[in-house]
Short mmCIF file of C-alpha atoms in Angstrom, two decimals:
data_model
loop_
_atom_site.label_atom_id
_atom_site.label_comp_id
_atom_site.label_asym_id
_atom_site.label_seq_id
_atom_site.Cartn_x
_atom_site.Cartn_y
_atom_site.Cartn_z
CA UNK G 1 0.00 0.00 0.00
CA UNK G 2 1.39 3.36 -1.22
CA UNK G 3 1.14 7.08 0.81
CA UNK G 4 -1.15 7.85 -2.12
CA UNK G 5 -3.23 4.79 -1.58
CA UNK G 6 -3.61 6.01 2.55
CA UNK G 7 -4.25 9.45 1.19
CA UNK G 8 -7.89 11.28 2.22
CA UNK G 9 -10.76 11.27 -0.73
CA UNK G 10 -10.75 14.56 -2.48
CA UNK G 11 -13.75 16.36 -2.99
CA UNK G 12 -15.63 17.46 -5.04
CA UNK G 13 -15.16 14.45 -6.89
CA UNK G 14 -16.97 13.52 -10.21
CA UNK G 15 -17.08 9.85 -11.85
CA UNK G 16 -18.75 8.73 -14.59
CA UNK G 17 -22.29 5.94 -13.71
CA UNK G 18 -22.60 4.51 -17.02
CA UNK G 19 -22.00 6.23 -20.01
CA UNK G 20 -24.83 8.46 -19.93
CA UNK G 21 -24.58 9.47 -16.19
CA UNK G 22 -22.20 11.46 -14.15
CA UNK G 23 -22.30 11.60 -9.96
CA UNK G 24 -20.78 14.80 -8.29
CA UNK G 25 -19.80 13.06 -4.99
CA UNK G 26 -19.50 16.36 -2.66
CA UNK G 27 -18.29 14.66 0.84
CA UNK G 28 -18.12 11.24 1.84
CA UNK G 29 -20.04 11.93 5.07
CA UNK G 30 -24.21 12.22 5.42
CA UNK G 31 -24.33 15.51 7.09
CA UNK G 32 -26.70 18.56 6.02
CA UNK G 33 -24.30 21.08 4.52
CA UNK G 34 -23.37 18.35 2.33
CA UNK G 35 -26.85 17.76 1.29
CA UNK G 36 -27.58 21.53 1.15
CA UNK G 37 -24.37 21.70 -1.83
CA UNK G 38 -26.31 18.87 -3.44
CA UNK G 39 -29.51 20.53 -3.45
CA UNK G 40 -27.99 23.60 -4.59
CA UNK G 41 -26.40 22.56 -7.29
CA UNK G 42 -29.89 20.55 -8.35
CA UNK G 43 -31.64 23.76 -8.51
CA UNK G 44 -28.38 25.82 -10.60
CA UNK G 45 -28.63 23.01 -12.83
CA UNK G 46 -32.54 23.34 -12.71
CA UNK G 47 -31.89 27.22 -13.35
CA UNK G 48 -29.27 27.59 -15.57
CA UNK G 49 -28.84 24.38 -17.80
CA UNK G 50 -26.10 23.07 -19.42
CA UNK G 51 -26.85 21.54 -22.97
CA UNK G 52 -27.75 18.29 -23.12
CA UNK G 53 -28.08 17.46 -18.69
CA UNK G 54 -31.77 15.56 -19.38
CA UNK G 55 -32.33 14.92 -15.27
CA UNK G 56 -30.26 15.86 -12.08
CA UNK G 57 -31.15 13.23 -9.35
CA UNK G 58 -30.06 14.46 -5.60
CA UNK G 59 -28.90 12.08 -2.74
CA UNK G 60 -27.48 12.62 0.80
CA UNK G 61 -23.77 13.74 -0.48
CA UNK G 62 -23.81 13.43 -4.37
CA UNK G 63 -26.03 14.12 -6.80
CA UNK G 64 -26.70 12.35 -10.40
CA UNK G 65 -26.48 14.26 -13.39
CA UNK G 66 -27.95 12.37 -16.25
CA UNK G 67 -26.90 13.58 -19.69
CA UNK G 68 -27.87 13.15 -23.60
CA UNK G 69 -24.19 11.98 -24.85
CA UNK G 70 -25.41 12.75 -28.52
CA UNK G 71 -25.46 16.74 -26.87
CA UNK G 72 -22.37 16.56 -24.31
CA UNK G 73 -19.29 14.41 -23.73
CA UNK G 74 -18.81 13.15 -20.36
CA UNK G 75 -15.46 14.82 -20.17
CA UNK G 76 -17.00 18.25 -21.30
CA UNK G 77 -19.95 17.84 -19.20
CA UNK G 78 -17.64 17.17 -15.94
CA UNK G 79 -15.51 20.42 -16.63
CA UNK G 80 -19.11 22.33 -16.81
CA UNK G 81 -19.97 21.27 -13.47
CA UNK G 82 -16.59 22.05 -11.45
CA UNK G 83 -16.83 25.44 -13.07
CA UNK G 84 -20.38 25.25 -11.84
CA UNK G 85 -19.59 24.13 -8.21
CA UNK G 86 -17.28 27.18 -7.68
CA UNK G 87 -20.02 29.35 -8.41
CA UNK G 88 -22.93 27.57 -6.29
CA UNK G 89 -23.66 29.33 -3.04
CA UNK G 90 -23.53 26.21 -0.57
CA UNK G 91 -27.43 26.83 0.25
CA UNK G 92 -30.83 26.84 -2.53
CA UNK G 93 -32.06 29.85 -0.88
CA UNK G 94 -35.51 29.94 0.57
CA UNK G 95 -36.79 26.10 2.08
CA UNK G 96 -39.88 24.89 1.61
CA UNK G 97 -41.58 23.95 5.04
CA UNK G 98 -44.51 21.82 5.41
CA UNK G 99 -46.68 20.76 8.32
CA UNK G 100 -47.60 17.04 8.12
CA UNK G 101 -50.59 16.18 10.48
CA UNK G 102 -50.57 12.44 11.96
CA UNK G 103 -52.48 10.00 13.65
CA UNK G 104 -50.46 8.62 16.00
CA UNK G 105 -50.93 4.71 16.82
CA UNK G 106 -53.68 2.38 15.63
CA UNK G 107 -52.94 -0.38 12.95
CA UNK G 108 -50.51 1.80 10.84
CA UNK G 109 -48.90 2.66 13.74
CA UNK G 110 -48.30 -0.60 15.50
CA UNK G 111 -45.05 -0.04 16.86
CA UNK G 112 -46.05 3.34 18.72
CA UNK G 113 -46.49 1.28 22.11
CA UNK G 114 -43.79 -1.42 21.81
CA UNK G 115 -41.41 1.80 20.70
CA UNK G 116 -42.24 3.68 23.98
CA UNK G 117 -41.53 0.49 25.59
CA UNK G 118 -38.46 0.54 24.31
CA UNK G 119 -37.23 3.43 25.30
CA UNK G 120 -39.12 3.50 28.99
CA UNK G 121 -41.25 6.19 28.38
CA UNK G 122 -45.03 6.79 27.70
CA UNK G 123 -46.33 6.70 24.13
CA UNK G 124 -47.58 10.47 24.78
CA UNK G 125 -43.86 11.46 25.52
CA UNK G 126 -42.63 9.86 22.26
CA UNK G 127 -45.14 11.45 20.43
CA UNK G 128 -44.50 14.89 21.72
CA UNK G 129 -40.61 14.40 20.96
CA UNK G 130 -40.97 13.17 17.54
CA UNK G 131 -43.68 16.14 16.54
CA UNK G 132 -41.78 18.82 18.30
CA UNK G 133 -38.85 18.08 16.04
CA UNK G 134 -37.85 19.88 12.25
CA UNK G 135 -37.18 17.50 9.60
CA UNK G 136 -34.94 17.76 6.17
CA UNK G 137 -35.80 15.93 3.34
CA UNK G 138 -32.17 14.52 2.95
CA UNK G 139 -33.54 12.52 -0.02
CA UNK G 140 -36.68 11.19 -2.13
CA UNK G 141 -36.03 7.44 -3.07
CA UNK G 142 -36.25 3.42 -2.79
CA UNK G 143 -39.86 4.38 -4.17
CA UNK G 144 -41.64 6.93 -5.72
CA UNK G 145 -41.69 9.97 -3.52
CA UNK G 146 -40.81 8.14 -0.53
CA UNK G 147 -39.26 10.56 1.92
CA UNK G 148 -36.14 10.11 4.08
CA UNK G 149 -35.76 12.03 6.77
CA UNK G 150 -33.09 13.47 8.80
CA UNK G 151 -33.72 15.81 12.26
CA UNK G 152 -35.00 12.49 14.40
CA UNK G 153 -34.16 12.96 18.19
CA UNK G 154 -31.38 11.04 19.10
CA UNK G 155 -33.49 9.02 22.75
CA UNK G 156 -35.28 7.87 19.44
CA UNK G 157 -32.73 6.60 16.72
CA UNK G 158 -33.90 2.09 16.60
CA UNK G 159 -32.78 -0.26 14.55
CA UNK G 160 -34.84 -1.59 11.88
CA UNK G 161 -36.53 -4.77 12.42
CA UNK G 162 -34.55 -8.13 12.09
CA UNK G 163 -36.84 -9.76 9.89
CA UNK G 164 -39.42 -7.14 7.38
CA UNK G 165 -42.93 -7.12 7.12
CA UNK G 166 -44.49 -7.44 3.69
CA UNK G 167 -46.58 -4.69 3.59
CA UNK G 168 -46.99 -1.24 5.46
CA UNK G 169 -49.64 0.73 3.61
CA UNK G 170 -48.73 4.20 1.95
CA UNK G 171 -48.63 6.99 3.93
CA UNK G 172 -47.12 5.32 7.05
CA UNK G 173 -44.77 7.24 9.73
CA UNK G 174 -41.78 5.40 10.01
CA UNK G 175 -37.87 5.07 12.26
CA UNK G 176 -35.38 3.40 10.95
CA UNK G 177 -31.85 3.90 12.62
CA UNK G 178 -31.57 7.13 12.79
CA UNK G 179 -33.70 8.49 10.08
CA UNK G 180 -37.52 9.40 9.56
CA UNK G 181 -39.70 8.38 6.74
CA UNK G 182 -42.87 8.70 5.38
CA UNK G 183 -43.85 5.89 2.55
CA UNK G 184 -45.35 6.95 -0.39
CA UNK G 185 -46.52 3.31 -1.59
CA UNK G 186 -47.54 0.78 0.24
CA UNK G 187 -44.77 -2.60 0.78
CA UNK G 188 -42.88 -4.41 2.33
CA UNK G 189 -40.30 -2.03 5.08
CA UNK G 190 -38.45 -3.35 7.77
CA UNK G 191 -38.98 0.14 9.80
CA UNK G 192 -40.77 0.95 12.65
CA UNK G 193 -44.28 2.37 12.18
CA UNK G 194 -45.78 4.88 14.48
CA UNK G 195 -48.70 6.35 12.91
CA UNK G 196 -49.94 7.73 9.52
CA UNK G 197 -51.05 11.00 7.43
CA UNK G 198 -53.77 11.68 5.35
CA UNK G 199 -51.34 13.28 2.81
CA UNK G 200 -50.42 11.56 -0.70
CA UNK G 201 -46.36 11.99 -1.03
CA UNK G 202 -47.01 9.91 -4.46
CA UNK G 203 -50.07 11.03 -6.69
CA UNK G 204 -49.72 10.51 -10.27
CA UNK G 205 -53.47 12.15 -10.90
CA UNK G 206 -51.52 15.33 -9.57
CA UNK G 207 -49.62 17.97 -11.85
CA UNK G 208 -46.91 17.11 -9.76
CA UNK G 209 -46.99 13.57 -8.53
CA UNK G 210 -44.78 14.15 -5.79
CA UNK G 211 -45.25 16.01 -2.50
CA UNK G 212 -41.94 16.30 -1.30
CA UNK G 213 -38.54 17.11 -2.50
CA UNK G 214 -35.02 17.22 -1.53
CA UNK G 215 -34.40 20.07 0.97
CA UNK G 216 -37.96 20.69 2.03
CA UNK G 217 -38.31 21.03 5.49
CA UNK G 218 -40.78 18.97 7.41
CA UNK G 219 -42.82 19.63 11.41
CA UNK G 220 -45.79 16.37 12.02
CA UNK G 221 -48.68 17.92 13.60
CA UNK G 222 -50.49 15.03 15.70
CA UNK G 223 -54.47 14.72 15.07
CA UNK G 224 -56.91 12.72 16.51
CA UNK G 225 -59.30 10.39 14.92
CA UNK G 226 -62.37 12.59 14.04
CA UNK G 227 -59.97 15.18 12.52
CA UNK G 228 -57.67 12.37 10.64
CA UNK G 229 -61.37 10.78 9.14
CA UNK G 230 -62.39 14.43 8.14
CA UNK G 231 -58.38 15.04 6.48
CA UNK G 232 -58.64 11.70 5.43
CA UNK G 233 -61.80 12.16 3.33
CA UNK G 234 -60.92 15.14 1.70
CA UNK G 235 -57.84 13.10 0.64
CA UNK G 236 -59.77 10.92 -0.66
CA UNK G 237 -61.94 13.09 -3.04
CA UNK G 238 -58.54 15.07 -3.88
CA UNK G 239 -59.68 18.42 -2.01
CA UNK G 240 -56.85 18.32 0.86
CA UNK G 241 -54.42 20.73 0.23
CA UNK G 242 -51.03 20.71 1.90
CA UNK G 243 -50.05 22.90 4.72
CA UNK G 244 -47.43 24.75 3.55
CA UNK G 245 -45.25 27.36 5.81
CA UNK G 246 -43.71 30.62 5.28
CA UNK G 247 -40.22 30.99 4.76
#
């Protein structure tokens, strides 16, 4: 093994995925000012293309750029976007916020009480810490519009179950390790399930399918049942509108 070999990754760093995909790899560590560079550049890209980018995909620390090689050259293409990075502030300006309201519990929810359990405490005090906290949407992924979530309060970071279950219905609340979710499909998950929302985060009948993107910032509301039936039928006829916060 050589110095160079023992030597620290440098970043930015961009390799090619294929050869009609580049990833900009911006830190090797999950962390949100890494993920606030990635969204950043999404939304420069989104702002001021470059000839022939055809989709920019963001994840925790890198994002995808996929390109039309017919247009660009990967090697021409990866030149355009270090020239880009030096100019991209390291935040996308104003964040989206949303308010999310939840039932807590019942059969979506089936791990609310075994979860408090867990962690010796009453299923009203893990609701309270888990809705008092601010989410980032590190991520959309594994499904359509399926959310993961960073901002979960440390007493309540669990590790996924040993064995999945085959199917946890769209919409669910989830905890796995130390991140949130919310499923956008129902299927199989190996998470922990605490409750649900009325919301869609996947609607293909929408102008915009998805809810939810990279960089929004998310606060769950708790409900109770008569409220969550009332949210849940205006879901359902395609009248519930998000709540979504100033700036």
């Amino acid at each position: 093994m050589t110095v160079q070999d023992c030597a620290p990754p440098h970043f930015p760093r961009i390799a090619a995925c294929g050869d009609t995909a580049l990833v900009v790899e911006l830190s090797d560590q999950i962390d949100e000012e890494s993920n606030m560079r990635v969204v950043a550049l999404a939304h420069d890209l989104a702002a001021k293309p470059i000839e022939g980018v055809v989709e920019t995909v963001p994840t925790y620390r890198s994002l995808l750029v996929v390109y039309d090689p017919a247009l660009v050259r990967g090697g021409l293409l990866a030149k355009q976007l270090r020239a880009r990075l030096v100019e991209v502030p390291s935040a996308s300006g104003a964040q989206r916020r949303i308010v999310v309201p939840v039932l807590y519990g019942g059969p979506v929810g089936m791990d609310l009480d075994q979860l408090a359990d867990m962690k010796q405490m009453g299923a009203d005090t893990l609701i309270t810490l888990h809705s008092a906290a601010e989410y980032r949407v590190y991520m959309i992924g594994f499904a359509p519009g399926f959310a993961y979530l960073g901002g979960l309060p440390d007493i309540l970071h669990t590790p996924r179950l040993a064995v999945p279950r085959q199917r946890i219905e769209a919409s669910a609340i989830g905890i796995g390790g130390k991140q949130a979710s919310i499923n956008s499909v129902a299927g199989p998950s190996g998470w922990r399930f605490i409750g649900r929302t009325p919301l869609k985060l996947f609607d293909p009948a929408r102008d915009d399918p998805f809810l939810l993107r990279a960089g929004d910032r998310v606060r769950f509301r708790p409900v109770e049942a008569e409220e969550a039936a009332a949210l849940d039928l205006a879901s359902a006829q395609g009248t519930l509108a998000a709540e979504w916060e100033r700036p």
